[in-house]
Amino acid sequence: MINESMYAWGSEPSAIRQLFAYGLERKKAIGADKVFDFSLGNPNVPTPQVVTDTLKALLERSPETLHGYTPAQGDSATRQAVANEISKRFEVKASPDSVYMTVGAAASISISLAAVSHPGDEIIVNAPYFPEYRVWATQAGCKVVEVATKSDDFSLDTKAIADAITPKTSAIIVNSPNNPVGTVYSKQNLIELARVLEQKQKETGHPIYLISDEPYREIVYTETVPYVPSIYARTLVCYSYSKSLSLPGERIGYVYVSDEMDKEEHDKVFLAVCGAGRALGYVCAPALFQKAIAECVNVPSGVAAYAKNRKLLTEGLSALGYEYIEPKGAFYLWVKALEDDAKAFSEKAKQFELLIVPSDSFGVKGWVRISYCVSPETIVNSMPAFEALMKAYR
Ligand code: PLP
């Protein structure tokens, strides 16, 4: 007998993937330049030249050592390089024994959830949220508890989070810079969250872990992203190089268990991360890319290209009368749908060859997400279609 949950997840791809697949078909039918695909978060900025050069140099090394297994938690030089970079950038003491290399942030989050929860526990997510959280938390046997972010600025609603915490709450996932809204939570907002979590832990007698999902950490326009482990000790940072170095298909990232945690607890959490990696089959992340990361750990991201796209898109849509949230980070624009039903609005947009994701996929109603990690030409050329879409509602 097949597993019905797996069947359901396999047979119903996410709304984002469905839209992307529709776009591929449509491009074949009418030509790629006529379809404005804003569905996926697949970076259009090429990986930096230094990453390509590093890979070429690595390929000259002896294949036996290059492609062999690394330890399950990752190559020691890579873990050291990642820890050094965290220490230098955030002025903390990060140990390589706190770093577990993974196949991207997806694996980092699945591992972290499995490491700090038990079946029947509750995981808090802040809506709107990355849809796959639901799949990963459910797979860990947990119940997802959605808490809406504040309606005016989409910041964390710490009062609502406090109300949602129960003795079964084992973790909260926080994603900043945020997909889909582009919010960067302020230090003050995170300090308030930390206070709530600390207070609730005292009341319930159970630890609550903060899973900090940070694949967009480097992609910010107006401010820096506060370093979460310095604000809340029980943090597991889930990072990947998918967006920062434009390597989404190579599947490389890490879990970092904060060294700010009590030492004894930290060592247990880290071993639980190793155990979860083992149980889920996420051992020995791709060896070639681990070695490349060891050398490229401080390579800057291509933020300038996204900043240019952000300007083109926001200025264009603003002139047409669209309402949106000014993104502070990541590469998504959160736009108010022109009718209450965001799914119907997204369907209507398809008539103008605009592929935009309805907010229902992210746990809220009435908005759409426009992914602007596309070529600037796609944005410029899409403006007549956005204009026609607006006219269809006037
Ligand atoms: N978390 C968020 C918020 C994301 O947007 C994504 C990918 O788009 C992921 C996690 C997964 O990242 P990765 O491709 O590194 O697994």
Short mmCIF file of C-alpha atoms and ligand atoms in Angstrom, two decimals:
data_model
loop_
_atom_site.label_atom_id
_atom_site.label_comp_id
_atom_site.label_asym_id
_atom_site.label_seq_id
_atom_site.Cartn_x
_atom_site.Cartn_y
_atom_site.Cartn_z
CA MET A 1 0.00 0.00 0.00
CA ILE A 2 1.39 3.35 -0.92
CA ASN A 3 1.57 6.14 1.58
CA GLU A 4 -1.38 8.45 0.91
CA SER A 5 0.35 11.60 2.23
CA MET A 6 3.30 11.03 -0.07
CA TYR A 7 0.92 10.33 -2.93
CA ALA A 8 -0.94 13.56 -2.26
CA TRP A 9 2.27 15.64 -2.11
CA GLY A 10 3.59 13.94 -5.26
CA SER A 11 0.43 14.23 -7.29
CA GLU A 12 -0.36 17.84 -6.41
CA PRO A 13 2.71 19.95 -7.15
CA SER A 14 2.74 23.36 -5.44
CA ALA A 15 0.80 26.20 -7.09
CA ILE A 16 4.16 27.86 -7.85
CA ARG A 17 5.46 24.78 -9.68
CA GLN A 18 2.15 24.37 -11.54
CA LEU A 19 2.33 27.93 -12.76
CA PHE A 20 5.97 27.47 -13.79
CA ALA A 21 5.08 24.28 -15.73
CA TYR A 22 2.18 26.12 -17.42
CA GLY A 23 4.66 28.88 -18.39
CA LEU A 24 7.01 26.38 -20.03
CA GLU A 25 4.15 25.01 -22.14
CA ARG A 26 2.95 28.49 -23.01
CA LYS A 27 6.47 29.58 -24.03
CA LYS A 28 6.66 26.59 -26.38
CA ALA A 29 3.29 27.50 -27.86
CA ILE A 30 3.66 31.26 -28.39
CA GLY A 31 7.38 32.05 -27.89
CA ALA A 32 9.43 32.67 -24.74
CA ASP A 33 9.49 36.46 -25.18
CA LYS A 34 5.68 36.65 -25.11
CA VAL A 35 5.26 35.01 -21.70
CA PHE A 36 6.07 36.97 -18.52
CA ASP A 37 6.95 34.30 -16.01
CA PHE A 38 7.19 35.74 -12.49
CA SER A 39 6.45 32.42 -10.77
CA LEU A 40 9.67 30.86 -9.44
CA GLY A 41 12.48 32.19 -7.25
CA ASN A 42 15.16 30.95 -9.62
CA PRO A 43 17.92 33.61 -9.63
CA ASN A 44 18.58 35.17 -13.05
CA VAL A 45 21.91 36.61 -11.84
CA PRO A 46 24.70 34.23 -12.91
CA THR A 47 26.85 32.64 -10.24
CA PRO A 48 29.88 34.91 -9.62
CA GLN A 49 32.86 34.26 -11.91
CA VAL A 50 35.05 33.39 -8.93
CA VAL A 51 32.72 30.46 -8.13
CA THR A 52 33.03 29.16 -11.71
CA ASP A 53 36.82 29.59 -11.60
CA THR A 54 37.01 27.76 -8.26
CA LEU A 55 34.98 24.87 -9.68
CA LYS A 56 37.24 24.66 -12.74
CA ALA A 57 40.35 24.59 -10.52
CA LEU A 58 38.77 21.93 -8.29
CA LEU A 59 38.10 19.72 -11.31
CA GLU A 60 41.85 19.57 -11.91
CA ARG A 61 42.33 17.82 -8.55
CA SER A 62 42.57 14.08 -8.13
CA PRO A 63 39.08 12.66 -8.85
CA GLU A 64 39.33 10.03 -6.08
CA THR A 65 39.61 12.64 -3.35
CA LEU A 66 37.42 15.21 -5.09
CA HIS A 67 34.32 13.07 -5.53
CA GLY A 68 34.64 10.81 -2.50
CA TYR A 69 32.29 10.80 0.49
CA THR A 70 32.90 13.46 3.08
CA PRO A 71 31.94 12.89 6.73
CA ALA A 72 28.14 12.84 7.14
CA GLN A 73 28.08 16.35 8.65
CA GLY A 74 30.41 17.73 5.96
CA ASP A 75 34.04 18.25 5.05
CA SER A 76 36.00 19.60 8.03
CA ALA A 77 37.64 22.40 5.99
CA THR A 78 34.22 23.55 4.74
CA ARG A 79 32.67 23.51 8.21
CA GLN A 80 35.66 25.46 9.51
CA ALA A 81 35.34 28.02 6.68
CA VAL A 82 31.61 28.47 7.33
CA ALA A 83 32.20 28.84 11.09
CA ASN A 84 35.00 31.38 10.48
CA GLU A 85 32.76 33.41 8.19
CA ILE A 86 29.90 33.44 10.73
CA SER A 87 32.35 34.46 13.50
CA LYS A 88 33.87 37.26 11.43
CA ARG A 89 30.65 38.69 10.06
CA PHE A 90 28.55 38.56 13.19
CA GLU A 91 31.29 39.02 15.79
CA VAL A 92 30.50 35.79 17.61
CA LYS A 93 32.43 32.61 18.32
CA ALA A 94 31.02 30.02 15.92
CA SER A 95 32.48 26.53 16.13
CA PRO A 96 32.83 24.15 13.15
CA ASP A 97 31.26 21.56 15.44
CA SER A 98 28.02 23.53 15.17
CA VAL A 99 27.84 23.38 11.37
CA TYR A 100 26.08 20.59 9.47
CA MET A 101 26.35 20.84 5.66
CA THR A 102 23.14 20.07 3.78
CA VAL A 103 21.51 19.98 0.36
CA GLY A 104 20.06 23.49 0.54
CA ALA A 105 17.75 25.28 2.96
CA ALA A 106 14.96 22.76 2.28
CA ALA A 107 17.03 20.00 3.88
CA SER A 108 18.27 22.35 6.62
CA ILE A 109 14.69 23.09 7.69
CA SER A 110 13.50 19.46 7.45
CA ILE A 111 16.49 18.38 9.55
CA SER A 112 16.00 21.14 12.12
CA LEU A 113 12.30 20.39 12.50
CA ALA A 114 12.98 16.68 12.96
CA ALA A 115 15.78 17.42 15.44
CA VAL A 116 13.81 19.61 17.85
CA SER A 117 10.25 18.22 17.71
CA HIS A 118 8.27 15.10 18.50
CA PRO A 119 5.22 13.80 16.63
CA GLY A 120 2.17 15.66 17.93
CA ASP A 121 4.10 18.89 18.62
CA GLU A 122 3.11 22.25 17.19
CA ILE A 123 5.23 24.41 14.91
CA ILE A 124 4.40 28.10 14.56
CA VAL A 125 4.72 29.72 11.14
CA ASN A 126 4.15 33.39 10.40
CA ALA A 127 1.70 33.92 7.54
CA PRO A 128 2.29 34.60 4.72
CA TYR A 129 4.91 31.83 4.71
CA PHE A 130 6.91 29.61 2.34
CA PRO A 131 4.41 26.81 1.49
CA GLU A 132 6.85 23.92 1.88
CA TYR A 133 7.04 24.55 5.67
CA ARG A 134 3.69 22.77 5.90
CA VAL A 135 5.03 19.69 4.09
CA TRP A 136 8.21 19.47 6.18
CA ALA A 137 6.48 20.05 9.52
CA THR A 138 3.76 17.54 8.70
CA GLN A 139 6.38 14.98 7.71
CA ALA A 140 7.98 15.49 11.15
CA GLY A 141 4.56 14.51 12.57
CA CYS A 142 3.82 18.05 13.75
CA LYS A 143 0.82 20.33 13.50
CA VAL A 144 1.35 23.67 11.77
CA VAL A 145 -0.03 26.66 13.67
CA GLU A 146 -0.37 29.73 11.48
CA VAL A 147 -0.04 33.16 13.04
CA ALA A 148 -0.76 36.15 10.81
CA THR A 149 1.89 38.86 10.61
CA LYS A 150 0.71 42.43 11.30
CA SER A 151 -1.68 43.66 8.63
CA ASP A 152 -0.04 47.09 8.22
CA ASP A 153 3.65 46.21 7.77
CA PHE A 154 3.80 42.39 7.83
CA SER A 155 6.11 42.43 10.87
CA LEU A 156 5.94 39.61 13.44
CA ASP A 157 2.84 39.90 15.59
CA THR A 158 4.45 38.96 18.89
CA LYS A 159 1.23 39.29 20.88
CA ALA A 160 -0.54 36.85 18.52
CA ILE A 161 2.48 34.52 18.69
CA ALA A 162 2.30 34.58 22.52
CA ASP A 163 -1.39 33.65 22.31
CA ALA A 164 -0.67 30.78 19.91
CA ILE A 165 2.03 29.12 22.05
CA THR A 166 0.92 26.04 23.97
CA PRO A 167 2.83 23.41 25.98
CA LYS A 168 3.07 21.49 22.67
CA THR A 169 4.92 24.26 20.81
CA SER A 170 8.42 23.06 20.03
CA ALA A 171 9.56 25.56 17.38
CA ILE A 172 8.76 28.71 15.46
CA ILE A 173 10.01 29.29 11.92
CA VAL A 174 11.10 32.84 11.16
CA ASN A 175 12.09 33.81 7.62
CA SER A 176 13.86 37.12 7.13
CA PRO A 177 14.36 38.54 4.52
CA ASN A 178 10.98 37.10 3.83
CA ASN A 179 9.57 35.14 0.95
CA PRO A 180 6.93 36.19 -0.21
CA VAL A 181 6.68 39.75 1.20
CA GLY A 182 10.31 40.95 1.23
CA THR A 183 10.06 42.08 4.86
CA VAL A 184 13.22 42.26 7.00
CA TYR A 185 12.24 41.94 10.66
CA SER A 186 13.74 44.71 12.75
CA LYS A 187 16.02 44.02 15.71
CA GLN A 188 13.32 45.40 18.01
CA ASN A 189 10.69 43.06 16.54
CA LEU A 190 13.02 40.07 17.08
CA ILE A 191 13.87 41.18 20.63
CA GLU A 192 10.13 41.27 21.40
CA LEU A 193 9.80 37.78 19.93
CA ALA A 194 12.71 36.52 22.06
CA ARG A 195 11.04 37.98 25.19
CA VAL A 196 7.80 36.19 24.37
CA LEU A 197 9.58 32.87 23.76
CA GLU A 198 11.57 33.17 26.98
CA GLN A 199 8.49 34.01 29.02
CA LYS A 200 6.49 31.16 27.49
CA GLN A 201 9.31 28.67 28.13
CA LYS A 202 9.22 29.64 31.80
CA GLU A 203 5.46 29.13 31.90
CA THR A 204 5.38 25.80 30.04
CA GLY A 205 8.73 24.40 31.20
CA HIS A 206 9.54 23.37 27.59
CA PRO A 207 12.23 24.74 25.30
CA ILE A 208 11.04 26.53 22.16
CA TYR A 209 13.53 26.62 19.29
CA LEU A 210 13.69 29.34 16.70
CA ILE A 211 14.35 28.00 13.20
CA SER A 212 15.76 30.97 11.33
CA ASP A 213 15.29 30.37 7.61
CA GLU A 214 17.81 32.70 5.93
CA PRO A 215 18.44 31.87 2.26
CA TYR A 216 18.00 35.57 1.38
CA ARG A 217 20.23 36.96 4.14
CA GLU A 218 22.57 38.75 1.71
CA ILE A 219 19.86 40.05 -0.60
CA VAL A 220 18.87 43.28 1.14
CA TYR A 221 18.37 46.80 -0.19
CA THR A 222 17.93 49.23 2.66
CA GLU A 223 19.28 47.75 5.87
CA THR A 224 21.24 44.87 7.36
CA VAL A 225 19.57 41.74 8.64
CA PRO A 226 19.84 41.36 12.45
CA TYR A 227 21.80 38.26 13.49
CA VAL A 228 19.15 36.11 15.17
CA PRO A 229 21.38 33.87 17.40
CA SER A 230 22.66 37.01 19.17
CA ILE A 231 19.06 37.88 20.04
CA TYR A 232 17.74 34.43 20.93
CA ALA A 233 20.11 31.66 22.00
CA ARG A 234 17.95 28.64 21.09
CA THR A 235 18.34 29.33 17.37
CA LEU A 236 19.11 27.00 14.48
CA VAL A 237 20.12 28.94 11.38
CA CYS A 238 19.04 27.33 8.11
CA TYR A 239 21.08 28.74 5.29
CA SER A 240 21.75 27.96 1.65
CA TYR A 241 23.84 29.31 -1.21
CA SER A 242 20.91 28.86 -3.62
CA LYS A 243 20.10 32.57 -3.78
CA SER A 244 23.21 34.31 -2.42
CA LEU A 245 25.57 32.62 -4.93
CA SER A 246 22.91 31.70 -7.51
CA LEU A 247 23.47 27.96 -7.04
CA PRO A 248 19.91 26.68 -6.50
CA GLY A 249 20.32 23.55 -8.60
CA GLU A 250 23.53 22.50 -6.88
CA ARG A 251 21.83 21.95 -3.52
CA ILE A 252 24.27 23.27 -0.97
CA GLY A 253 23.65 24.92 2.39
CA TYR A 254 23.97 24.28 6.11
CA VAL A 255 22.36 24.16 9.54
CA TYR A 256 24.19 26.19 12.17
CA VAL A 257 23.28 25.40 15.79
CA SER A 258 23.94 28.60 17.70
CA ASP A 259 26.94 28.53 20.02
CA GLU A 260 25.07 31.02 22.18
CA MET A 261 23.01 28.10 23.50
CA ASP A 262 23.91 26.50 26.81
CA LYS A 263 26.89 24.23 25.98
CA GLU A 264 25.36 20.96 27.14
CA GLU A 265 22.09 21.69 25.34
CA HIS A 266 23.94 22.87 22.25
CA ASP A 267 25.90 19.61 21.96
CA LYS A 268 22.71 17.57 22.29
CA VAL A 269 20.88 19.67 19.70
CA PHE A 270 23.80 19.35 17.31
CA LEU A 271 23.85 15.56 17.70
CA ALA A 272 20.07 15.53 17.14
CA VAL A 273 20.71 17.49 13.91
CA CYS A 274 23.28 14.83 12.91
CA GLY A 275 20.74 12.13 13.79
CA ALA A 276 17.97 13.83 11.81
CA GLY A 277 20.32 14.20 8.83
CA ARG A 278 21.07 10.49 9.08
CA ALA A 279 17.42 9.48 9.50
CA LEU A 280 16.27 11.60 6.56
CA GLY A 281 19.15 10.49 4.33
CA TYR A 282 20.72 13.96 4.15
CA VAL A 283 24.30 12.91 4.80
CA CYS A 284 27.39 14.11 2.97
CA ALA A 285 26.17 17.13 1.00
CA PRO A 286 27.59 17.31 -2.59
CA ALA A 287 31.35 17.04 -2.11
CA LEU A 288 32.38 19.23 -5.06
CA PHE A 289 30.19 22.09 -3.89
CA GLN A 290 31.25 21.72 -0.27
CA LYS A 291 34.83 22.24 -1.47
CA ALA A 292 33.81 25.20 -3.63
CA ILE A 293 32.00 26.81 -0.69
CA ALA A 294 35.10 26.42 1.51
CA GLU A 295 36.84 28.79 -0.91
CA CYS A 296 33.90 31.07 -1.80
CA VAL A 297 32.32 31.50 1.60
CA ASN A 298 32.74 35.29 1.54
CA VAL A 299 31.94 35.98 -2.11
CA PRO A 300 29.38 38.84 -2.31
CA SER A 301 25.92 38.33 -3.85
CA GLY A 302 24.67 40.06 -6.99
CA VAL A 303 22.32 42.41 -5.13
CA ALA A 304 22.78 45.29 -7.62
CA ALA A 305 20.92 43.40 -10.35
CA TYR A 306 17.98 42.67 -8.04
CA ALA A 307 17.95 46.28 -6.84
CA LYS A 308 17.68 47.41 -10.46
CA ASN A 309 14.78 45.00 -11.09
CA ARG A 310 13.07 46.09 -7.90
CA LYS A 311 13.21 49.72 -9.01
CA LEU A 312 11.95 48.93 -12.54
CA LEU A 313 9.08 46.84 -11.23
CA THR A 314 7.94 49.07 -8.36
CA GLU A 315 8.13 52.26 -10.43
CA GLY A 316 6.31 50.60 -13.33
CA LEU A 317 3.51 49.12 -11.23
CA SER A 318 3.17 52.22 -9.10
CA ALA A 319 2.63 54.34 -12.23
CA LEU A 320 -0.13 51.93 -13.27
CA GLY A 321 -1.88 52.26 -9.89
CA TYR A 322 -0.98 48.90 -8.30
CA GLU A 323 -0.59 48.73 -4.50
CA TYR A 324 2.33 46.76 -3.09
CA ILE A 325 4.64 46.38 -0.09
CA GLU A 326 8.06 47.94 -0.70
CA PRO A 327 10.43 44.95 -0.35
CA LYS A 328 13.44 45.45 1.93
CA GLY A 329 15.03 42.16 0.93
CA ALA A 330 14.73 38.95 -1.15
CA PHE A 331 13.45 39.29 -4.73
CA TYR A 332 9.67 39.18 -4.50
CA LEU A 333 7.05 41.89 -4.76
CA TRP A 334 3.85 41.44 -2.75
CA VAL A 335 1.06 43.10 -4.69
CA LYS A 336 -2.57 43.64 -3.73
CA ALA A 337 -4.84 41.59 -6.00
CA LEU A 338 -7.41 43.66 -7.89
CA GLU A 339 -10.23 41.44 -6.64
CA ASP A 340 -10.77 39.62 -3.32
CA ASP A 341 -10.11 36.22 -4.84
CA ALA A 342 -6.35 36.14 -5.54
CA LYS A 343 -6.65 32.83 -7.39
CA ALA A 344 -9.18 34.34 -9.80
CA PHE A 345 -6.92 37.38 -10.19
CA SER A 346 -3.93 35.16 -11.01
CA GLU A 347 -6.09 33.28 -13.55
CA LYS A 348 -7.15 36.58 -15.12
CA ALA A 349 -3.47 37.65 -15.32
CA LYS A 350 -2.77 34.51 -17.35
CA GLN A 351 -5.00 35.94 -20.10
CA PHE A 352 -2.33 38.64 -20.49
CA GLU A 353 0.50 36.08 -20.28
CA LEU A 354 1.44 37.25 -16.79
CA LEU A 355 2.34 34.42 -14.41
CA ILE A 356 1.96 35.63 -10.82
CA VAL A 357 1.40 33.45 -7.76
CA PRO A 358 -1.83 33.86 -5.72
CA SER A 359 -1.31 34.49 -2.00
CA ASP A 360 -3.51 31.54 -0.99
CA SER A 361 -0.41 29.37 -1.54
CA PHE A 362 1.30 31.35 1.25
CA GLY A 363 -1.57 31.06 3.72
CA VAL A 364 -3.30 34.43 3.18
CA LYS A 365 -5.91 35.91 0.87
CA GLY A 366 -6.05 38.88 -1.46
CA TRP A 367 -2.45 39.30 -2.69
CA VAL A 368 -0.13 37.96 -5.37
CA ARG A 369 3.62 37.39 -5.40
CA ILE A 370 5.71 38.63 -8.31
CA SER A 371 9.15 37.05 -8.40
CA TYR A 372 11.54 39.61 -9.92
CA CYS A 373 14.69 37.50 -10.25
CA VAL A 374 14.13 37.71 -14.00
CA SER A 375 15.80 39.69 -16.77
CA PRO A 376 15.17 43.47 -16.68
CA GLU A 377 13.72 43.12 -20.21
CA THR A 378 11.04 40.76 -18.91
CA ILE A 379 9.97 43.45 -16.44
CA VAL A 380 10.02 46.29 -18.97
CA ASN A 381 8.24 44.25 -21.65
CA SER A 382 5.58 43.06 -19.20
CA MET A 383 4.33 46.56 -18.39
CA PRO A 384 1.75 46.75 -21.24
CA ALA A 385 0.36 43.43 -19.96
CA PHE A 386 0.11 44.79 -16.40
CA GLU A 387 -1.59 47.88 -17.83
CA ALA A 388 -4.10 45.74 -19.74
CA LEU A 389 -4.75 43.70 -16.59
CA MET A 390 -5.46 46.87 -14.61
CA LYS A 391 -7.80 48.13 -17.35
CA ALA A 392 -9.71 44.83 -17.22
CA TYR A 393 -10.75 45.77 -13.67
CA ARG A 394 -11.68 49.42 -14.31
N1 PLP B 1 13.06 28.88 2.42
C1 PLP B 1 12.59 29.86 1.64
C2 PLP B 1 11.93 31.03 2.28
C3 PLP B 1 12.73 29.81 0.25
O1 PLP B 1 12.26 30.80 -0.51
C4 PLP B 1 13.37 28.68 -0.32
C5 PLP B 1 13.49 28.54 -1.78
O2 PLP B 1 12.96 29.27 -2.57
C6 PLP B 1 13.83 27.67 0.54
C7 PLP B 1 13.66 27.80 1.90
C8 PLP B 1 14.51 26.46 0.00
O3 PLP B 1 15.81 26.82 -0.41
P1 PLP B 1 16.79 25.78 -1.11
O4 PLP B 1 16.54 25.88 -2.58
O5 PLP B 1 18.14 26.23 -0.75
O6 PLP B 1 16.48 24.44 -0.59
#
